[in-house]
mmCIF file of C-alpha atoms in Angstrom:
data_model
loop_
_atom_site.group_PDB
_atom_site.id
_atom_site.type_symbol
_atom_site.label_atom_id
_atom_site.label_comp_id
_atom_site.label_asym_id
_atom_site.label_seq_id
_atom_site.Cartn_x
_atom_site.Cartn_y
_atom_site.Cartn_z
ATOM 1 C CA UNK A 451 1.682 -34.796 -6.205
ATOM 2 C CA UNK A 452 1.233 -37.022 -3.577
ATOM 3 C CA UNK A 453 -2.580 -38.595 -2.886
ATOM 4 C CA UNK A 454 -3.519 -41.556 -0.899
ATOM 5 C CA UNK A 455 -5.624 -44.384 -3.069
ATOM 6 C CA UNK A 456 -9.176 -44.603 -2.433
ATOM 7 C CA UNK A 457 -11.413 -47.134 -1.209
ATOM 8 C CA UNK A 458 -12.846 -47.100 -4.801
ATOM 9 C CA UNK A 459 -9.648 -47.798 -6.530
ATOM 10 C CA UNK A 460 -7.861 -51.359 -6.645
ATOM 11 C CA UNK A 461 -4.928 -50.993 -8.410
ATOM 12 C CA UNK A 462 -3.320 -54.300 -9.657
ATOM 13 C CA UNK A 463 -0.357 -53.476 -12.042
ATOM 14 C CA UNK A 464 3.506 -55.230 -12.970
ATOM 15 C CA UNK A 465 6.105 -54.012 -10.293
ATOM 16 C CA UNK A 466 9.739 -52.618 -11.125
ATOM 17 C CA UNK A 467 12.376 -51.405 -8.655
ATOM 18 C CA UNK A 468 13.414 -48.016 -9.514
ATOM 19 C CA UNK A 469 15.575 -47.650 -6.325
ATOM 20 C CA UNK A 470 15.531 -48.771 -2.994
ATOM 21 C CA UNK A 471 11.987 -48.754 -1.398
ATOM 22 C CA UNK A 472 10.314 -47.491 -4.333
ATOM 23 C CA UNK A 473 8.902 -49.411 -6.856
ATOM 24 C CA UNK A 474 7.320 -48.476 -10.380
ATOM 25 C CA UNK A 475 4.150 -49.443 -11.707
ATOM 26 C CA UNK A 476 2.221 -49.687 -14.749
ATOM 27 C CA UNK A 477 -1.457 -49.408 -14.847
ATOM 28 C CA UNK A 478 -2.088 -51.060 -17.805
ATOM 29 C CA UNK A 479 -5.992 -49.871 -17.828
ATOM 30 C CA UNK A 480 -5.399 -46.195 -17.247
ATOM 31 C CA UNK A 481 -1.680 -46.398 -18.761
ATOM 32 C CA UNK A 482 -0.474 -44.459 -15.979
ATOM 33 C CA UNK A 483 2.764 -44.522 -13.985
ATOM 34 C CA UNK A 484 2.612 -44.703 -10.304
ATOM 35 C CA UNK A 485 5.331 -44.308 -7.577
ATOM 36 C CA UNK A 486 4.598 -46.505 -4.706
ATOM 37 C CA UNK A 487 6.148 -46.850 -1.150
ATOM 38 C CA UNK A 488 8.167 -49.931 -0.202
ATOM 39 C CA UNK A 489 4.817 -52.274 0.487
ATOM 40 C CA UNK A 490 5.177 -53.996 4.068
ATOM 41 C CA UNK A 491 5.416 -57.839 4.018
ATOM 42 C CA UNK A 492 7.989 -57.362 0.870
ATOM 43 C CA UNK A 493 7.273 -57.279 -2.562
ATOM 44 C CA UNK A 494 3.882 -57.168 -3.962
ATOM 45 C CA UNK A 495 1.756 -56.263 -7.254
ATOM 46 C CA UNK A 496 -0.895 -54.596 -5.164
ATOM 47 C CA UNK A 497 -1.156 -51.125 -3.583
ATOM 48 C CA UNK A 498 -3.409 -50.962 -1.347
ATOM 49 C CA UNK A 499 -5.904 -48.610 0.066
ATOM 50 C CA UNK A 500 -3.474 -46.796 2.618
ATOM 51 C CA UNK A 501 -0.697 -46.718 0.538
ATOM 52 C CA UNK A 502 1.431 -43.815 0.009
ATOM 53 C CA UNK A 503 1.623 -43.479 -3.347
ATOM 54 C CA UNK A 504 2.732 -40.773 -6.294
ATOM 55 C CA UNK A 505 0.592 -40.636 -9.576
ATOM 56 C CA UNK A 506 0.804 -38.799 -12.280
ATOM 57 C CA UNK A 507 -3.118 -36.869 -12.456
ATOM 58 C CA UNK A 508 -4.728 -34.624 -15.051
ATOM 59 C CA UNK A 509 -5.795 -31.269 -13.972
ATOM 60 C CA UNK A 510 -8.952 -30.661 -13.048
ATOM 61 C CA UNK A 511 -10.899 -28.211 -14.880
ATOM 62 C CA UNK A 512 -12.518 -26.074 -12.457
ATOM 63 C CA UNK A 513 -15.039 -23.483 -13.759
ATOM 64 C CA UNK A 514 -16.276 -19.810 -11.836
ATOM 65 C CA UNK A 515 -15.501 -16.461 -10.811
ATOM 66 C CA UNK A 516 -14.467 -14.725 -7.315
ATOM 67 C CA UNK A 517 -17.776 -15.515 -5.530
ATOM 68 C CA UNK A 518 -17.992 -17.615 -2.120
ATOM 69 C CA UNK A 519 -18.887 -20.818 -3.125
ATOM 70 C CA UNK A 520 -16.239 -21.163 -5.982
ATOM 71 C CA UNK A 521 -13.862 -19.675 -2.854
ATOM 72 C CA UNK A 522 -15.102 -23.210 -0.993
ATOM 73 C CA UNK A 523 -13.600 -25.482 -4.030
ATOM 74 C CA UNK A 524 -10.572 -23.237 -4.769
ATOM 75 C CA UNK A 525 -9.949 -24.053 -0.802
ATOM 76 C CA UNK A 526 -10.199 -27.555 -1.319
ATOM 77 C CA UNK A 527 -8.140 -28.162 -4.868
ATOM 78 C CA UNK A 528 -5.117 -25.917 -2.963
ATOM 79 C CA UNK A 529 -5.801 -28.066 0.649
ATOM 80 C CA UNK A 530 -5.448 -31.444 -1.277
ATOM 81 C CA UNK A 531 -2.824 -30.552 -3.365
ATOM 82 C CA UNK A 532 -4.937 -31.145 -6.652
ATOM 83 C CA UNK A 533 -3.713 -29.567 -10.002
ATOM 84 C CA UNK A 534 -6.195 -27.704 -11.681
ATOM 85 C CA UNK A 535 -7.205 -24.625 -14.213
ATOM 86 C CA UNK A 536 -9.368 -21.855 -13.397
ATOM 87 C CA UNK A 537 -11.913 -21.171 -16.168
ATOM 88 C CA UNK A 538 -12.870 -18.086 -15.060
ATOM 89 C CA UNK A 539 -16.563 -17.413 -16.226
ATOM 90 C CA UNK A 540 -17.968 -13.605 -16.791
ATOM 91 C CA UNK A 541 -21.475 -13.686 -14.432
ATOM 92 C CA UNK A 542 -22.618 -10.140 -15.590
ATOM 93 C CA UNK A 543 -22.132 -11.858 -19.481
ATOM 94 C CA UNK A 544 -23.920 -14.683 -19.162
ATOM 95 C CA UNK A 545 -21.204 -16.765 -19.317
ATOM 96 C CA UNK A 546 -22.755 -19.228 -17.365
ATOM 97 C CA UNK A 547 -26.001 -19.976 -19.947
ATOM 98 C CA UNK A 548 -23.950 -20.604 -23.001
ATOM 99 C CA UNK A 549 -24.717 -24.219 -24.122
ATOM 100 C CA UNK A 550 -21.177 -25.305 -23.513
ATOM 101 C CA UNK A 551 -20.933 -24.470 -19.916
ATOM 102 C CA UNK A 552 -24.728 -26.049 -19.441
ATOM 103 C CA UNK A 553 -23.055 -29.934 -20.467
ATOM 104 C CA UNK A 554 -20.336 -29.349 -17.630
ATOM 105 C CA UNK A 555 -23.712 -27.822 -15.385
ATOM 106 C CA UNK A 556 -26.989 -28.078 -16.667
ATOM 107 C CA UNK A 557 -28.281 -25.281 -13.908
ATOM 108 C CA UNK A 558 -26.110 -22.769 -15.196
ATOM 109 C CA UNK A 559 -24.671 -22.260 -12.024
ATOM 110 C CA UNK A 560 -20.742 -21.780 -10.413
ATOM 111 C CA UNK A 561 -18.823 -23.528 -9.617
ATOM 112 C CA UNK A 562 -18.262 -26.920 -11.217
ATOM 113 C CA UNK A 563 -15.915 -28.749 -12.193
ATOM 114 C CA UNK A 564 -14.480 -31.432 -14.307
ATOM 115 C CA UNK A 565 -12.501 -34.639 -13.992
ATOM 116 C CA UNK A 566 -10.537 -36.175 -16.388
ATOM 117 C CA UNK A 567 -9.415 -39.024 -13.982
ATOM 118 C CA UNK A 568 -12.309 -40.742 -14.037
ATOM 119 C CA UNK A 569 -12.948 -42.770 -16.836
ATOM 120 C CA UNK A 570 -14.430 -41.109 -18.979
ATOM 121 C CA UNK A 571 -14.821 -37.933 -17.391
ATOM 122 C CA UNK A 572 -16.886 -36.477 -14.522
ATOM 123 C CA UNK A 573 -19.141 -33.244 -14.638
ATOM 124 C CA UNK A 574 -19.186 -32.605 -10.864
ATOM 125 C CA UNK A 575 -21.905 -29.406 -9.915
ATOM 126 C CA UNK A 576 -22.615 -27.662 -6.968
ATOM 127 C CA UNK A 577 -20.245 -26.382 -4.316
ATOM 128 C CA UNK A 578 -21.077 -28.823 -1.264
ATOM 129 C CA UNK A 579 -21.249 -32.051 -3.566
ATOM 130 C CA UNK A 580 -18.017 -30.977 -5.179
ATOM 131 C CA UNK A 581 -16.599 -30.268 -1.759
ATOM 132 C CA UNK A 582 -17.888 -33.836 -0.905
ATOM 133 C CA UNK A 583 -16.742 -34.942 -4.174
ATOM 134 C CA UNK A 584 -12.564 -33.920 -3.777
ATOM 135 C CA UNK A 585 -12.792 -35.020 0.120
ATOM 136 C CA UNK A 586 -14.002 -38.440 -0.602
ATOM 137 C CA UNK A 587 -12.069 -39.129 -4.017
ATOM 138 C CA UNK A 588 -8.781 -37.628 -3.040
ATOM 139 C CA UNK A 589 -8.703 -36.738 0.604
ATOM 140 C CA UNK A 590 -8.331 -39.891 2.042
ATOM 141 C CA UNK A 591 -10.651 -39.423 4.912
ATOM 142 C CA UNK A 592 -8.375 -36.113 6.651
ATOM 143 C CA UNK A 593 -11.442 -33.197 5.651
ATOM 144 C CA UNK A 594 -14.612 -35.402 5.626
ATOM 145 C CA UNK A 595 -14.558 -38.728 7.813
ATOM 146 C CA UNK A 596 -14.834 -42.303 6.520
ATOM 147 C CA UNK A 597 -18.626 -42.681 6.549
ATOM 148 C CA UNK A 598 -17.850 -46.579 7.220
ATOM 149 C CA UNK A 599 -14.982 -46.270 9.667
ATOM 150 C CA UNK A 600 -16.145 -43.183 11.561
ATOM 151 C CA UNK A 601 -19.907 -42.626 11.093
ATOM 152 C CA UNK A 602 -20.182 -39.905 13.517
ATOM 153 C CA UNK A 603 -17.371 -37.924 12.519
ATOM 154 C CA UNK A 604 -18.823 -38.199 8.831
ATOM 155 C CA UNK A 605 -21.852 -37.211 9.751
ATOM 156 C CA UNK A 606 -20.852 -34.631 12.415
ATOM 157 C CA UNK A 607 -19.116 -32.471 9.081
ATOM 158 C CA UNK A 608 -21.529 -33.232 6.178
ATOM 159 C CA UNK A 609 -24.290 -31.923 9.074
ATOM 160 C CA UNK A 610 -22.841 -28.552 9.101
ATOM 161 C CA UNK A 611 -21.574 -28.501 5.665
ATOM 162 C CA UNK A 612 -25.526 -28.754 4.400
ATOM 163 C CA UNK A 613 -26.388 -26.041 7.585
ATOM 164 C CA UNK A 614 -24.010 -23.801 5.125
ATOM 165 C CA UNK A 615 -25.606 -25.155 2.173
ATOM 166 C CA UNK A 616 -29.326 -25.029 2.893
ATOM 167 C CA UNK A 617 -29.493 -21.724 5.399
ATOM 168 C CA UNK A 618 -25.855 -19.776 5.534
ATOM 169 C CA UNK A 619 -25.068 -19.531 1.952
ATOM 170 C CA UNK A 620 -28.757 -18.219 1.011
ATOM 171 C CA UNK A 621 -29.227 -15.966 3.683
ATOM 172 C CA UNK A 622 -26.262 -14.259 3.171
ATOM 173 C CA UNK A 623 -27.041 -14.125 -0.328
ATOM 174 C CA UNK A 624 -30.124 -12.934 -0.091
ATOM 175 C CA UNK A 625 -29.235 -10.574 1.884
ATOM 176 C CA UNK A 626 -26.144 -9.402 -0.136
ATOM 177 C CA UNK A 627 -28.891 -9.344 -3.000
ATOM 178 C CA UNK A 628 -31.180 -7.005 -1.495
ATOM 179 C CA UNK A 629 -28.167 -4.749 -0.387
ATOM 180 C CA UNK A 630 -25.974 -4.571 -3.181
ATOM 181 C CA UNK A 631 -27.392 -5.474 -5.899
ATOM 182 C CA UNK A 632 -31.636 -4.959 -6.032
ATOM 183 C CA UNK A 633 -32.473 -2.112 -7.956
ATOM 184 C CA UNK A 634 -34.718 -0.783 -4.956
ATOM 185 C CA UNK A 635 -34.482 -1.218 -1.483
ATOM 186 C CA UNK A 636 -36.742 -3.131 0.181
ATOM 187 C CA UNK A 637 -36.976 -3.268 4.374
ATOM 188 C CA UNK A 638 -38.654 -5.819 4.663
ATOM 189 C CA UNK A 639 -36.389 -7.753 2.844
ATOM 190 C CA UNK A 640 -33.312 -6.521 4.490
ATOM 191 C CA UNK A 641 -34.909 -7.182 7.759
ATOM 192 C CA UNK A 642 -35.803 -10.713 7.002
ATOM 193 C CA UNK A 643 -32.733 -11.422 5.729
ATOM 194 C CA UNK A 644 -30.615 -9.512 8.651
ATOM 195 C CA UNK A 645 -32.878 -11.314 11.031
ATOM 196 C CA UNK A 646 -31.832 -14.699 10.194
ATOM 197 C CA UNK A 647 -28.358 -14.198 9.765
ATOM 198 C CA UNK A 648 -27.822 -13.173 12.855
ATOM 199 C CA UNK A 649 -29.841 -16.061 14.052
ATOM 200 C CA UNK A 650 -27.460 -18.349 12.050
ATOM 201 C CA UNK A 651 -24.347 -16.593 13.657
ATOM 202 C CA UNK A 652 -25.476 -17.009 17.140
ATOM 203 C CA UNK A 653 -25.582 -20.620 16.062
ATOM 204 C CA UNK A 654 -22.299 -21.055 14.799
ATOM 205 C CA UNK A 655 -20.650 -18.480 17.855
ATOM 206 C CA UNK A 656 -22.510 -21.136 20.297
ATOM 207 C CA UNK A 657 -20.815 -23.575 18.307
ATOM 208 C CA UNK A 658 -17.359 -21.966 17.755
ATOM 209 C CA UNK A 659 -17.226 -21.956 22.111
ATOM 210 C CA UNK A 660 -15.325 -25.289 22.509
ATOM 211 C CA UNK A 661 -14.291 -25.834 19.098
ATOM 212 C CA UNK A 662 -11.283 -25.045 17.460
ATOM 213 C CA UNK A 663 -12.930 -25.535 13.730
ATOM 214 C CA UNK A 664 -16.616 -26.328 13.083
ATOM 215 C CA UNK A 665 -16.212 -29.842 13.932
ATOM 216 C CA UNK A 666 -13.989 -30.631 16.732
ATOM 217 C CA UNK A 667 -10.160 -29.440 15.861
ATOM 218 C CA UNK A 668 -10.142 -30.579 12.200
ATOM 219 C CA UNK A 669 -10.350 -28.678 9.416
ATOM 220 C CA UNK A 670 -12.953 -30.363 7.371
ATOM 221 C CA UNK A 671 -14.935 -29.212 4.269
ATOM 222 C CA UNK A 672 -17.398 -27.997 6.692
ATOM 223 C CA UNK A 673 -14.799 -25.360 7.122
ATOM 224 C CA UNK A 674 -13.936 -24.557 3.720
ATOM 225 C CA UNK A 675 -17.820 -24.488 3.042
ATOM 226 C CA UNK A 676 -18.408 -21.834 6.136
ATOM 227 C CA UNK A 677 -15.927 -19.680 6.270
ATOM 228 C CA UNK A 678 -16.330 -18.930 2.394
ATOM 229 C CA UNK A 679 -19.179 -16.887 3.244
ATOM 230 C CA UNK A 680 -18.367 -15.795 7.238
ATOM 231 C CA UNK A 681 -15.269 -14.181 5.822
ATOM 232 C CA UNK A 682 -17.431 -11.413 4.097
ATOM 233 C CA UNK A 683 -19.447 -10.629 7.647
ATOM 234 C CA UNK A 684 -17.365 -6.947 7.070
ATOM 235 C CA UNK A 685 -19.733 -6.595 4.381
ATOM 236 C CA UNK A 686 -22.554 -5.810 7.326
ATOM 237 C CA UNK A 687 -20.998 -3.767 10.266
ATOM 238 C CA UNK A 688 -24.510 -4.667 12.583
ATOM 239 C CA UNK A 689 -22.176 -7.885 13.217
ATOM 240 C CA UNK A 690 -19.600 -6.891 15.364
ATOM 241 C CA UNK A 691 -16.727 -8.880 16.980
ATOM 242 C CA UNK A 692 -18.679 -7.453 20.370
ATOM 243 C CA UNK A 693 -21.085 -9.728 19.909
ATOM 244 C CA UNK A 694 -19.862 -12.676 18.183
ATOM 245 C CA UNK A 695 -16.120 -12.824 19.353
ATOM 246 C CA UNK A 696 -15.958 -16.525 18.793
ATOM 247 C CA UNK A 697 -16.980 -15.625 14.997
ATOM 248 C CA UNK A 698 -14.423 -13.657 14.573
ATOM 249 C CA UNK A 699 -11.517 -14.780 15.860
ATOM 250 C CA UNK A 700 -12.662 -18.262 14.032
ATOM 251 C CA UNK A 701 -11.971 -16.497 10.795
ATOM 252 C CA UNK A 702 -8.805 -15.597 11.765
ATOM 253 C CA UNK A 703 -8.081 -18.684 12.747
ATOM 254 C CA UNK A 704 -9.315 -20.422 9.545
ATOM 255 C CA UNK A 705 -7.287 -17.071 7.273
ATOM 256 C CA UNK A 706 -4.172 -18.262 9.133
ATOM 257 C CA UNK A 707 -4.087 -21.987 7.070
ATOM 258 C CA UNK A 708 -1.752 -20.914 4.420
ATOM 259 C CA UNK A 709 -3.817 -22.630 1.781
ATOM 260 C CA UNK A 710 -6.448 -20.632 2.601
ATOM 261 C CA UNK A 711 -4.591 -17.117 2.726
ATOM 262 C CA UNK A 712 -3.151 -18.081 -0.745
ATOM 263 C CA UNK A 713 -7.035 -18.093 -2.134
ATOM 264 C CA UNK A 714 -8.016 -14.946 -0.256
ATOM 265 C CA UNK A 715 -4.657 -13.263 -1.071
ATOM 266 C CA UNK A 716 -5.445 -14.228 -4.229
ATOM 267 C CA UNK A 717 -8.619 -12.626 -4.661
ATOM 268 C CA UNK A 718 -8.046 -9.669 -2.477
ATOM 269 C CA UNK A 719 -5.255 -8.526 -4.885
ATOM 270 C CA UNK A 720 -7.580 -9.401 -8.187
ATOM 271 C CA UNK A 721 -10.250 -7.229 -6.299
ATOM 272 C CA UNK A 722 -7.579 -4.297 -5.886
ATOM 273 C CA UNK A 723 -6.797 -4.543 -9.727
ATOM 274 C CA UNK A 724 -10.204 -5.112 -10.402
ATOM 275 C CA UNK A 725 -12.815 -3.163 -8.376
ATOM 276 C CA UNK A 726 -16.565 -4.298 -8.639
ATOM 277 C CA UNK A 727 -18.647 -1.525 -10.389
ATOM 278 C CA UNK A 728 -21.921 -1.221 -9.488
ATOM 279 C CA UNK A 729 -24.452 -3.914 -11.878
ATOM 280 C CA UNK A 730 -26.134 -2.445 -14.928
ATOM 281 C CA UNK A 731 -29.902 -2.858 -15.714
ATOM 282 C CA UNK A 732 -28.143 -5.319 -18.249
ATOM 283 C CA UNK A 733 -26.579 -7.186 -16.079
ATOM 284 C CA UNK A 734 -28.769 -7.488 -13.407
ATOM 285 C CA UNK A 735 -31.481 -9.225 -16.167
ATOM 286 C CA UNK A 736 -28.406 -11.301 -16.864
ATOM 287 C CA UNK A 737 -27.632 -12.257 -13.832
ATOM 288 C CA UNK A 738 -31.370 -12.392 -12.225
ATOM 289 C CA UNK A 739 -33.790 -12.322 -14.982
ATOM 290 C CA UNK A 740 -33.837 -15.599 -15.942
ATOM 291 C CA UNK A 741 -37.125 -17.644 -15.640
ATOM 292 C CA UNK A 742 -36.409 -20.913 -17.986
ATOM 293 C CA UNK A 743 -38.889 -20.422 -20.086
ATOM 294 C CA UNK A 744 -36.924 -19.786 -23.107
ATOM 295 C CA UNK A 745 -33.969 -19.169 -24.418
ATOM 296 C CA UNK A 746 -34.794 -16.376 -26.715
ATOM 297 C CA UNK A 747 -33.951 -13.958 -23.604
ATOM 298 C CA UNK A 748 -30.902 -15.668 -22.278
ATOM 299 C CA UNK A 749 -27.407 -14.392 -23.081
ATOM 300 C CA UNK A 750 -25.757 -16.883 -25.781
ATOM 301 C CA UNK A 751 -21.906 -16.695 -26.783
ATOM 302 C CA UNK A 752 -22.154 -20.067 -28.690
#
């Protein structure tokens, strides 16, 4: 795997030539073995920040099911090149309140992961922050800018990554919710709902007009964050390509990145072997009956 170090690491470490140009080095701290490109100036014990390197990682334990924002992460760990396992949690089960899920997220939620490269290990929760997370700690500044060397591009992509977070995510949610999965229908619901996410469309289709991805023609976690849940606009034939053509040939464009397609091919095939049957009055207290008042009502597999 090959990973650029990050501004927070400062690896000093002994230096031996395995061949020409490349140079093995101990980390005596972390014990690890790292492959570094033939440092300019001649020989060193340093690697610095922009230096190519290859290091052995531990996977990253990754924990969710085939829902949008554990999409976002999958989009990120197979973007970056990051080794991980999928613990694949059971929603309609409760998988998600047993106690030992609740120390990797304490709000029961998916996704979140955890990383075994830091020292000591690193519960990482919710979809933007982990997005955030991976960019920052192994992106090396290609999918979220270097907040110090590039303040407006950095801001420019965590701006529309929290647009996702705080109003795209929800409203689609909600309004998947009150479509598919509330046990009455409700119009005014649906309307309110309906009536915002088309608001939030005609926000990103204004913004889609002179942009090849969200933020310039990057692809940034603002991306992987957005088109997680704009892939799914099927799901709602009122939204037609008629009337957001920029929307729609964006996720196209966004399907075409092949680690993208691999996630979506992914879960396309899973749904095809595995068809969603409609909730149970079981499941649905499972899933959305839980007030945190007490456990005695919550589903427990410890």
């Amino acid at each position: 795997m090959h990973i650029y170090l990050s501004d927070q690491l400062n690896i000093t470490a002994s230096m031996t030539l395995l061949k020409d140009g490349i140079y093995v080095l101990l980390n005596v701290t972390k014990d690890k073995i790292i492959e570094c490109g033939q440092i300019s100036g001649g020989f060193s014990n340093e690697c610095g920040q922009n230096s190519l390197i290859q290091i052995t990682i531990s996977k990253i334990e990754l924990y969710g099911a085939s829902t949008p924002n554990v999409h976002k992460v999958l989009f990120a760990l197979e973007e970056l090149n990051i080794p991980y396992n999928f613990n694949v949690l059971s929603l309609r089960d409760g998988d998600q309140f047993t106690e030992e899920f609740k120390k990797i997220n304490p709000n029961s939620k998916v996704p979140a992961i955890f990383d075994r490269n830091v020292e000591g290990g690193l519960a990482v929760f919710e979809s933007g922050n982990i997005l955030q997370y991976l960019a920052t700690h192994y992106g090396n500044g290609k999918y979220l800018p270097n907040a110090t060397t590039d303040i407006k591009g950095n801001t420019q992509v965590l701006g529309w990554l929290y647009w996702q977070m705080s109003g795209l995510g929800p409203t689609q949610g909600n309004l998947n919710h009150f479509d598919k999965y509330a046990p009455e229908k409700i119009e005014y619901a649906l309307k309110r709902y309906s009536n915002e996410l088309s608001r939030l469309f005609h926000v990103l289709e204004k913004q889609l007009a002179d942009h090849t991805f969200i933020v310039a023609d990057q692809y940034t976690i603002a991306d992987m964050a957005i088109y997680a849940w704009i892939r799914y606009i099927y799901m709602h034939p009122e939204f037609t390509s008629q009337e957001f053509p920029n929307v729609f040939k964006y996720i196209d464009r966004v399907r075409s990145i092949p680690s993208v397609n691999k996630v979506v091919t992914e879960a396309e095939e899973d749904l095809k072997k595995n068809p969603h049957k409609p909730v149970t009055d079981k499941e649905r207290k499972i899933m959305f009956g839980q007030n945190g008042k007490s456990d005695d009502d919550q589903q427990s597999k410890q």
